[in-house]
Short mmCIF file of C-alpha atoms and ligand atoms in Angstrom, two decimals:
data_model
loop_
_atom_site.label_atom_id
_atom_site.label_comp_id
_atom_site.label_asym_id
_atom_site.label_seq_id
_atom_site.Cartn_x
_atom_site.Cartn_y
_atom_site.Cartn_z
CA MET A 1 -0.05 0.04 0.05
CA THR A 2 1.49 3.31 -0.99
CA ASP A 3 1.80 6.06 1.75
CA ALA A 4 -0.84 8.09 -0.25
CA GLU A 5 -3.22 5.17 -0.29
CA LEU A 6 -2.59 4.69 3.33
CA ASP A 7 -3.07 8.26 4.32
CA ALA A 8 -6.44 8.14 2.32
CA ALA A 9 -7.57 4.91 4.03
CA LEU A 10 -6.48 6.35 7.51
CA ASP A 11 -8.61 9.48 6.80
CA ARG A 12 -11.62 7.28 6.23
CA ALA A 13 -10.89 5.12 9.22
CA ALA A 14 -10.42 8.15 11.50
CA HIS A 15 -13.78 9.63 10.16
CA TRP A 16 -15.69 6.61 11.16
CA LEU A 17 -13.98 6.57 14.46
CA ARG A 18 -14.90 10.12 15.20
CA LEU A 19 -18.53 9.15 14.59
CA ALA A 20 -18.56 6.01 16.70
CA GLU A 21 -20.19 5.81 20.06
CA ARG A 22 -18.99 2.27 20.57
CA VAL A 23 -15.86 0.58 19.43
CA CYS A 24 -14.66 -3.09 19.61
CA VAL A 25 -11.23 -4.37 18.68
CA LEU A 26 -10.30 -7.85 17.83
CA THR A 27 -6.60 -8.70 18.03
CA GLY A 28 -4.41 -11.63 17.00
CA ALA A 29 -0.65 -12.64 17.13
CA GLY A 30 0.25 -9.88 14.66
CA VAL A 31 -0.28 -7.07 17.09
CA SER A 32 2.57 -8.75 19.47
CA ALA A 33 5.01 -9.53 16.47
CA GLU A 34 6.90 -6.16 16.82
CA SER A 35 7.30 -6.90 20.52
CA GLY A 36 9.14 -10.23 19.52
CA VAL A 37 6.44 -12.78 20.05
CA PRO A 38 6.38 -15.18 16.99
CA THR A 39 3.02 -15.52 15.14
CA PHE A 40 1.48 -18.79 14.29
CA ARG A 41 1.53 -18.43 10.55
CA ALA A 42 5.26 -17.29 10.80
CA SER A 43 6.20 -20.52 12.23
CA ASP A 44 3.94 -22.12 9.56
CA GLY A 45 1.95 -23.32 12.43
CA LEU A 46 4.71 -25.51 13.68
CA TRP A 47 6.46 -25.77 17.02
CA GLU A 48 9.67 -27.70 17.13
CA GLY A 49 8.27 -29.71 14.32
CA HIS A 50 4.95 -30.36 16.18
CA ARG A 51 1.74 -29.07 14.49
CA ILE A 52 0.53 -26.41 16.98
CA GLU A 53 -2.96 -28.06 16.85
CA ASP A 54 -1.17 -31.38 18.26
CA VAL A 55 0.37 -29.61 21.27
CA ALA A 56 -2.37 -27.20 21.86
CA SER A 57 -5.08 -29.82 22.14
CA PRO A 58 -6.61 -32.28 24.85
CA ASP A 59 -5.31 -35.22 22.70
CA GLY A 60 -1.82 -33.78 22.74
CA TRP A 61 -2.16 -33.25 26.56
CA ASP A 62 -3.30 -36.90 27.05
CA ARG A 63 -0.48 -38.15 24.66
CA ASN A 64 2.34 -36.15 26.28
CA PRO A 65 1.64 -33.42 29.02
CA LEU A 66 5.42 -32.89 29.49
CA LEU A 67 5.61 -31.87 25.76
CA VAL A 68 2.83 -29.71 26.22
CA TRP A 69 4.42 -27.90 29.19
CA GLN A 70 7.73 -27.72 27.38
CA PHE A 71 5.62 -25.81 24.58
CA TYR A 72 4.13 -23.47 26.94
CA ASN A 73 7.02 -22.84 29.09
CA ALA A 74 9.08 -21.86 26.16
CA ARG A 75 6.34 -19.30 25.20
CA ARG A 76 6.26 -18.10 28.89
CA ALA A 77 10.03 -17.61 28.66
CA ASN A 78 9.76 -15.71 25.48
CA VAL A 79 7.02 -13.43 26.76
CA ALA A 80 8.98 -12.80 29.92
CA THR A 81 11.73 -11.03 27.74
CA VAL A 82 9.35 -8.87 25.66
CA LYS A 83 7.57 -5.56 26.25
CA PRO A 84 4.42 -4.21 24.60
CA ASN A 85 4.83 -2.02 21.50
CA PRO A 86 3.35 1.29 20.21
CA GLY A 87 0.36 -0.95 18.79
CA HIS A 88 -0.59 -2.04 22.18
CA PHE A 89 -0.29 1.44 23.72
CA ALA A 90 -2.43 2.95 20.93
CA LEU A 91 -5.17 0.69 21.98
CA VAL A 92 -4.82 1.97 25.60
CA ALA A 93 -5.15 5.36 24.34
CA MET A 94 -8.55 4.55 22.44
CA GLU A 95 -9.80 2.89 25.58
CA ASP A 96 -9.03 6.08 27.25
CA ARG A 97 -11.06 7.99 24.65
CA TRP A 98 -14.13 5.57 24.49
CA ARG A 99 -14.06 4.24 28.24
CA GLU A 100 -16.74 1.75 29.04
CA ARG A 101 -18.09 1.97 25.45
CA PHE A 102 -14.66 0.21 24.25
CA ALA A 103 -13.96 -3.41 24.47
CA LEU A 104 -10.66 -5.22 23.51
CA VAL A 105 -11.21 -8.90 22.56
CA THR A 106 -7.82 -10.73 22.03
CA GLN A 107 -6.96 -14.18 20.81
CA ASN A 108 -3.56 -13.73 22.27
CA VAL A 109 -2.52 -15.55 25.48
CA ASP A 110 0.58 -13.44 25.98
CA GLY A 111 -0.93 -10.86 28.43
CA LEU A 112 0.82 -7.95 26.56
CA HIS A 113 -2.50 -5.78 26.30
CA LEU A 114 -2.90 -5.78 30.16
CA ASP A 115 0.94 -5.14 30.66
CA ALA A 116 0.31 -2.03 28.34
CA GLY A 117 -2.54 -0.75 30.59
CA SER A 118 -5.56 -1.91 28.69
CA THR A 119 -8.30 -2.81 31.27
CA ASN A 120 -11.51 -3.98 29.29
CA VAL A 121 -9.62 -6.86 27.74
CA LEU A 122 -11.51 -10.17 26.88
CA GLU A 123 -8.85 -13.06 26.68
CA ILE A 124 -11.11 -15.39 24.82
CA HIS A 125 -8.27 -18.15 24.47
CA GLY A 126 -6.99 -17.86 28.14
CA SER A 127 -3.66 -16.65 29.31
CA LEU A 128 -0.17 -18.10 29.55
CA ARG A 129 0.06 -16.59 33.09
CA GLN A 130 -2.72 -18.81 34.56
CA THR A 131 -2.76 -22.48 35.46
CA ARG A 132 -5.82 -24.75 36.19
CA CYS A 133 -5.77 -27.89 38.30
CA THR A 134 -7.13 -30.85 36.38
CA VAL A 135 -8.54 -32.26 39.61
CA CYS A 136 -9.95 -29.46 41.82
CA GLU A 137 -10.16 -26.89 38.80
CA SER A 138 -8.63 -24.12 40.80
CA VAL A 139 -7.29 -21.42 38.64
CA ALA A 140 -4.28 -19.46 39.79
CA ASN A 141 -2.23 -16.39 38.34
CA ARG A 142 1.36 -17.76 38.15
CA GLY A 143 2.78 -14.87 36.31
CA LEU A 144 5.76 -15.77 34.02
CA GLU A 145 8.09 -17.45 36.55
CA PRO A 146 9.44 -20.82 35.38
CA LEU A 147 7.14 -23.63 36.47
CA GLY A 148 8.69 -26.87 35.36
CA ASP A 149 7.42 -29.50 32.91
CA ALA A 150 4.90 -31.22 35.60
CA PRO A 151 3.74 -28.52 37.84
CA GLU A 152 1.33 -29.75 40.72
CA CYS A 153 -1.49 -27.96 42.40
CA PRO A 154 -0.84 -26.43 45.72
CA GLN A 155 -4.26 -27.29 47.10
CA CYS A 156 -4.65 -30.99 46.06
CA ARG A 157 -1.35 -31.81 44.45
CA GLY A 158 -3.30 -32.65 41.30
CA ARG A 159 -1.64 -32.01 37.78
CA LEU A 160 -1.85 -28.40 36.59
CA ARG A 161 -2.56 -27.51 33.05
CA PRO A 162 -2.27 -24.21 31.23
CA HIS A 163 -5.47 -22.20 31.65
CA ILE A 164 -5.62 -21.95 27.90
CA VAL A 165 -8.38 -22.90 25.37
CA TRP A 166 -6.90 -25.64 23.22
CA PHE A 167 -8.19 -26.56 19.63
CA GLY A 168 -11.30 -28.77 20.21
CA GLU A 169 -12.24 -26.97 23.50
CA GLY A 170 -15.06 -24.44 23.92
CA LEU A 171 -14.22 -20.94 24.94
CA PRO A 172 -15.14 -19.59 28.56
CA GLN A 173 -18.81 -18.90 28.30
CA ASP A 174 -19.03 -15.44 30.20
CA ILE A 175 -15.91 -14.02 28.38
CA TRP A 176 -17.34 -15.15 24.96
CA SER A 177 -20.70 -13.80 25.51
CA ALA A 178 -19.29 -10.43 26.63
CA ALA A 179 -17.17 -10.68 23.33
CA ARG A 180 -20.08 -11.46 21.08
CA LEU A 181 -22.09 -8.51 22.74
CA ALA A 182 -19.42 -6.06 22.17
CA ALA A 183 -19.05 -6.95 18.62
CA TYR A 184 -22.86 -6.92 18.06
CA GLN A 185 -23.21 -3.41 19.61
CA CYS A 186 -20.06 -1.77 18.22
CA HIS A 187 -20.24 0.91 15.46
CA VAL A 188 -16.49 0.35 14.53
CA LEU A 189 -14.77 -3.06 14.55
CA LEU A 190 -11.00 -2.95 14.43
CA VAL A 191 -9.59 -6.29 13.21
CA VAL A 192 -5.73 -5.98 14.10
CA GLY A 193 -3.09 -8.63 13.28
CA THR A 194 -5.11 -11.75 12.94
CA SER A 195 -5.37 -14.23 9.83
CA ALA A 196 -9.13 -14.56 10.96
CA VAL A 197 -8.91 -18.38 10.33
CA VAL A 198 -9.54 -19.70 13.79
CA HIS A 199 -13.33 -20.09 14.87
CA PRO A 200 -15.40 -19.05 16.69
CA ALA A 201 -13.13 -15.97 17.16
CA ALA A 202 -13.37 -15.08 13.46
CA SER A 203 -17.15 -15.19 13.58
CA LEU A 204 -17.10 -11.92 15.48
CA ILE A 205 -16.42 -10.10 12.32
CA PRO A 206 -19.42 -10.99 10.32
CA LEU A 207 -21.57 -10.81 13.55
CA ALA A 208 -20.58 -7.02 13.76
CA LYS A 209 -21.49 -6.52 10.26
CA ARG A 210 -25.16 -7.67 11.46
CA GLY A 211 -24.79 -5.08 14.10
CA GLU A 212 -27.70 -4.02 16.63
CA VAL A 213 -28.12 -0.73 15.36
CA THR A 214 -26.33 -0.39 12.09
CA PRO A 215 -23.80 -2.58 10.37
CA ALA A 216 -20.56 -1.76 12.04
CA LYS A 217 -17.60 -0.35 9.90
CA VAL A 218 -14.91 -2.87 9.93
CA ILE A 219 -11.41 -1.57 9.57
CA GLU A 220 -8.65 -4.23 9.12
CA VAL A 221 -5.01 -3.52 10.27
CA ASN A 222 -2.55 -6.10 8.93
CA LEU A 223 0.41 -6.57 6.94
CA THR A 224 -1.44 -8.23 4.19
CA PRO A 225 -5.08 -8.82 3.31
CA THR A 226 -6.83 -11.93 5.08
CA GLU A 227 -9.77 -13.99 5.41
CA ALA A 228 -11.40 -10.78 7.16
CA SER A 229 -10.73 -8.52 4.12
CA ALA A 230 -14.18 -9.54 2.53
CA TYR A 231 -15.95 -7.87 5.59
CA ALA A 232 -13.54 -4.74 5.70
CA ASP A 233 -14.70 -1.41 4.90
CA VAL A 234 -11.16 -0.34 4.69
CA GLY A 235 -7.76 -2.00 4.96
CA LEU A 236 -4.94 -0.26 6.70
CA TYR A 237 -1.90 -2.58 5.35
CA GLY A 238 1.23 -1.95 7.37
CA PRO A 239 2.85 -2.90 10.76
CA SER A 240 0.28 -2.34 13.42
CA GLY A 241 2.86 -0.78 15.64
CA ALA A 242 3.15 2.04 12.98
CA VAL A 243 -0.40 2.22 11.81
CA LEU A 244 -2.52 2.18 15.19
CA PRO A 245 -0.87 5.41 16.56
CA LYS A 246 -1.77 7.35 13.35
CA LEU A 247 -5.40 6.41 13.63
CA LEU A 248 -5.58 8.50 16.88
CA GLN A 249 -3.91 11.63 15.21
C1 LIG B 301 -7.23 -23.87 12.37
C2 LIG B 301 -8.71 -23.53 12.55
C3 LIG B 301 -9.28 -23.83 11.16
N1 LIG B 301 -9.55 -24.47 13.51
C4 LIG B 301 -10.43 -23.93 14.38
O1 LIG B 301 -10.87 -22.83 14.08
C5 LIG B 301 -10.96 -24.99 15.39
C6 LIG B 301 -11.88 -25.97 14.76
C7 LIG B 301 -13.12 -25.21 14.25
C8 LIG B 301 -14.21 -24.94 15.03
N2 LIG B 301 -15.13 -24.28 14.34
C9 LIG B 301 -14.78 -24.22 13.03
C10 LIG B 301 -15.35 -23.44 11.99
C11 LIG B 301 -14.66 -23.57 10.60
C12 LIG B 301 -13.43 -24.31 10.62
C13 LIG B 301 -12.69 -24.78 11.86
C14 LIG B 301 -13.27 -24.70 12.86
N3 LIG B 301 -11.49 -24.15 16.44
C15 LIG B 301 -11.54 -24.73 17.76
O2 LIG B 301 -10.95 -25.92 17.91
C16 LIG B 301 -12.03 -23.92 18.84
C17 LIG B 301 -10.87 -23.35 19.62
C18 LIG B 301 -10.09 -22.29 19.14
C19 LIG B 301 -9.12 -21.85 19.96
C20 LIG B 301 -7.81 -22.68 20.07
N4 LIG B 301 -6.68 -21.89 20.84
C21 LIG B 301 -5.90 -20.94 20.47
N5 LIG B 301 -5.01 -20.37 21.09
C22 LIG B 301 -4.76 -20.73 22.56
C23 LIG B 301 -3.78 -21.85 22.24
C24 LIG B 301 -2.38 -21.29 22.18
O3 LIG B 301 -2.31 -20.05 21.97
O4 LIG B 301 -1.46 -22.15 22.29
S1 LIG B 301 -6.10 -20.26 18.67
C25 LIG B 301 -4.62 -19.58 18.27
O5 LIG B 301 -4.52 -19.63 16.80
C26 LIG B 301 -4.91 -18.46 16.33
C27 LIG B 301 -3.91 -17.88 15.57
O6 LIG B 301 -4.35 -16.92 14.68
P1 LIG B 301 -3.82 -15.38 14.87
O7 LIG B 301 -3.73 -15.02 16.15
O8 LIG B 301 -4.42 -14.69 13.82
O9 LIG B 301 -2.30 -15.57 14.22
P2 LIG B 301 -1.72 -15.96 12.91
O10 LIG B 301 -0.25 -16.30 12.94
O11 LIG B 301 -2.52 -17.03 12.14
O12 LIG B 301 -1.86 -14.56 12.03
C28 LIG B 301 -0.97 -13.55 12.35
C29 LIG B 301 -1.57 -12.35 11.51
O13 LIG B 301 -0.83 -11.22 11.93
C30 LIG B 301 -0.38 -10.57 10.66
N6 LIG B 301 0.85 -9.85 11.18
C31 LIG B 301 2.19 -10.26 11.39
N7 LIG B 301 2.78 -9.30 11.74
C32 LIG B 301 2.03 -8.20 11.99
C33 LIG B 301 2.34 -6.69 12.21
N8 LIG B 301 3.61 -6.36 12.69
N9 LIG B 301 1.28 -5.85 12.16
C34 LIG B 301 0.06 -6.19 11.81
N10 LIG B 301 -0.16 -7.65 11.47
C35 LIG B 301 0.84 -8.51 11.48
C36 LIG B 301 -0.18 -11.66 9.63
O14 LIG B 301 -0.11 -11.12 8.35
C37 LIG B 301 -1.29 -12.71 9.96
O15 LIG B 301 -2.37 -12.22 9.33
C38 LIG B 301 -5.42 -17.43 17.44
O16 LIG B 301 -6.60 -17.58 17.62
C39 LIG B 301 -4.59 -18.06 18.56
O17 LIG B 301 -5.22 -17.81 19.82
N11 LIG B 301 -12.82 -24.74 19.71
C40 LIG B 301 -13.80 -25.52 19.17
O18 LIG B 301 -14.33 -25.45 18.07
O19 LIG B 301 -14.35 -26.46 20.32
C41 LIG B 301 -15.55 -26.90 19.85
C42 LIG B 301 -16.31 -26.98 21.10
C43 LIG B 301 -17.47 -26.03 21.02
C44 LIG B 301 -18.16 -26.00 22.39
C45 LIG B 301 -17.75 -26.71 23.38
C46 LIG B 301 -16.77 -27.78 23.32
C47 LIG B 301 -16.03 -27.70 22.17
ZN1 LIG B 302 -6.03 -28.92 42.58
#
């Protein structure tokens, strides 16, 4: 996208944002790429030669829980070395402007939106910083300190698993319902750094187009067009760390 094209697209996007009473944002791995968190596509969906669907799934857990913890401990160690980037901070500034009429729905489990200062964050796929006991179901915040490959529950000594939504598992109902409501009620939906392939997260985009009041304006921010582009009223193609701050000017 040429600078002139990007400027024209930014003007249209900023115009719709100025008119918007309610704003919803859907983010994916791309918003954290400039912080140094590898995206799924960048690794061709592979981790150490394992298809991510294989390690991030109940079957993968039943087959080899140690391998699954090695996968998540590697990602926890990576996230412990990174910081939010200007894309994350631009979304904090947007929340300051729209306050309770703003919702940030993220597929990311890295917790960088919260680190940046966003508050109304809906982590629909869980968080790398939380564990859940497979026996007493207790959920605990563990930060990013190393956990070892077979952490045990401090309450019941049961085996702990990452409190993350794996492929084939349902999303947390309360958080997912809040995300659907935010998409359905928004006037502008910003879709940032996602390939929009994974469901039901991607279904929020057509849902916003069937909006409560009026079909929402969908603004896509990505390096390239994606599955979401068919629903986008405008595409801002460039690194989200550079594009998002421009949206607020
Ligand atoms: C692969 C896909 C086709 N499969 C699915 O969607 C499956 C199956 C399925 C269900 N319904 C369907 C309908 C159609 C087709 C398939 C399905 N969905 C499920 O299994 C879901 C669960 C899905 C959630 C799985 N967990 C994740 N994450 C946590 C784990 C973990 O992280 O380890 S999904 C995970 O992958 C997805 C990766 O996508 P992105 O984040 O978009 O990342 P990606 O790398 O793909 O793209 C990055 C983008 O950024 C861009 N980019 C890069 N750099 C930048 C930059 N600098 N700036 C801007 N953009 C940038 C790139 O261009 C690119 O476009 C995210 O959602 C991420 O959270 N569960 C379920 O259906 O359960 C049933 C059920 C229902 C009720 C009750 C019981 C059971
Ligand atoms: Zn327990």
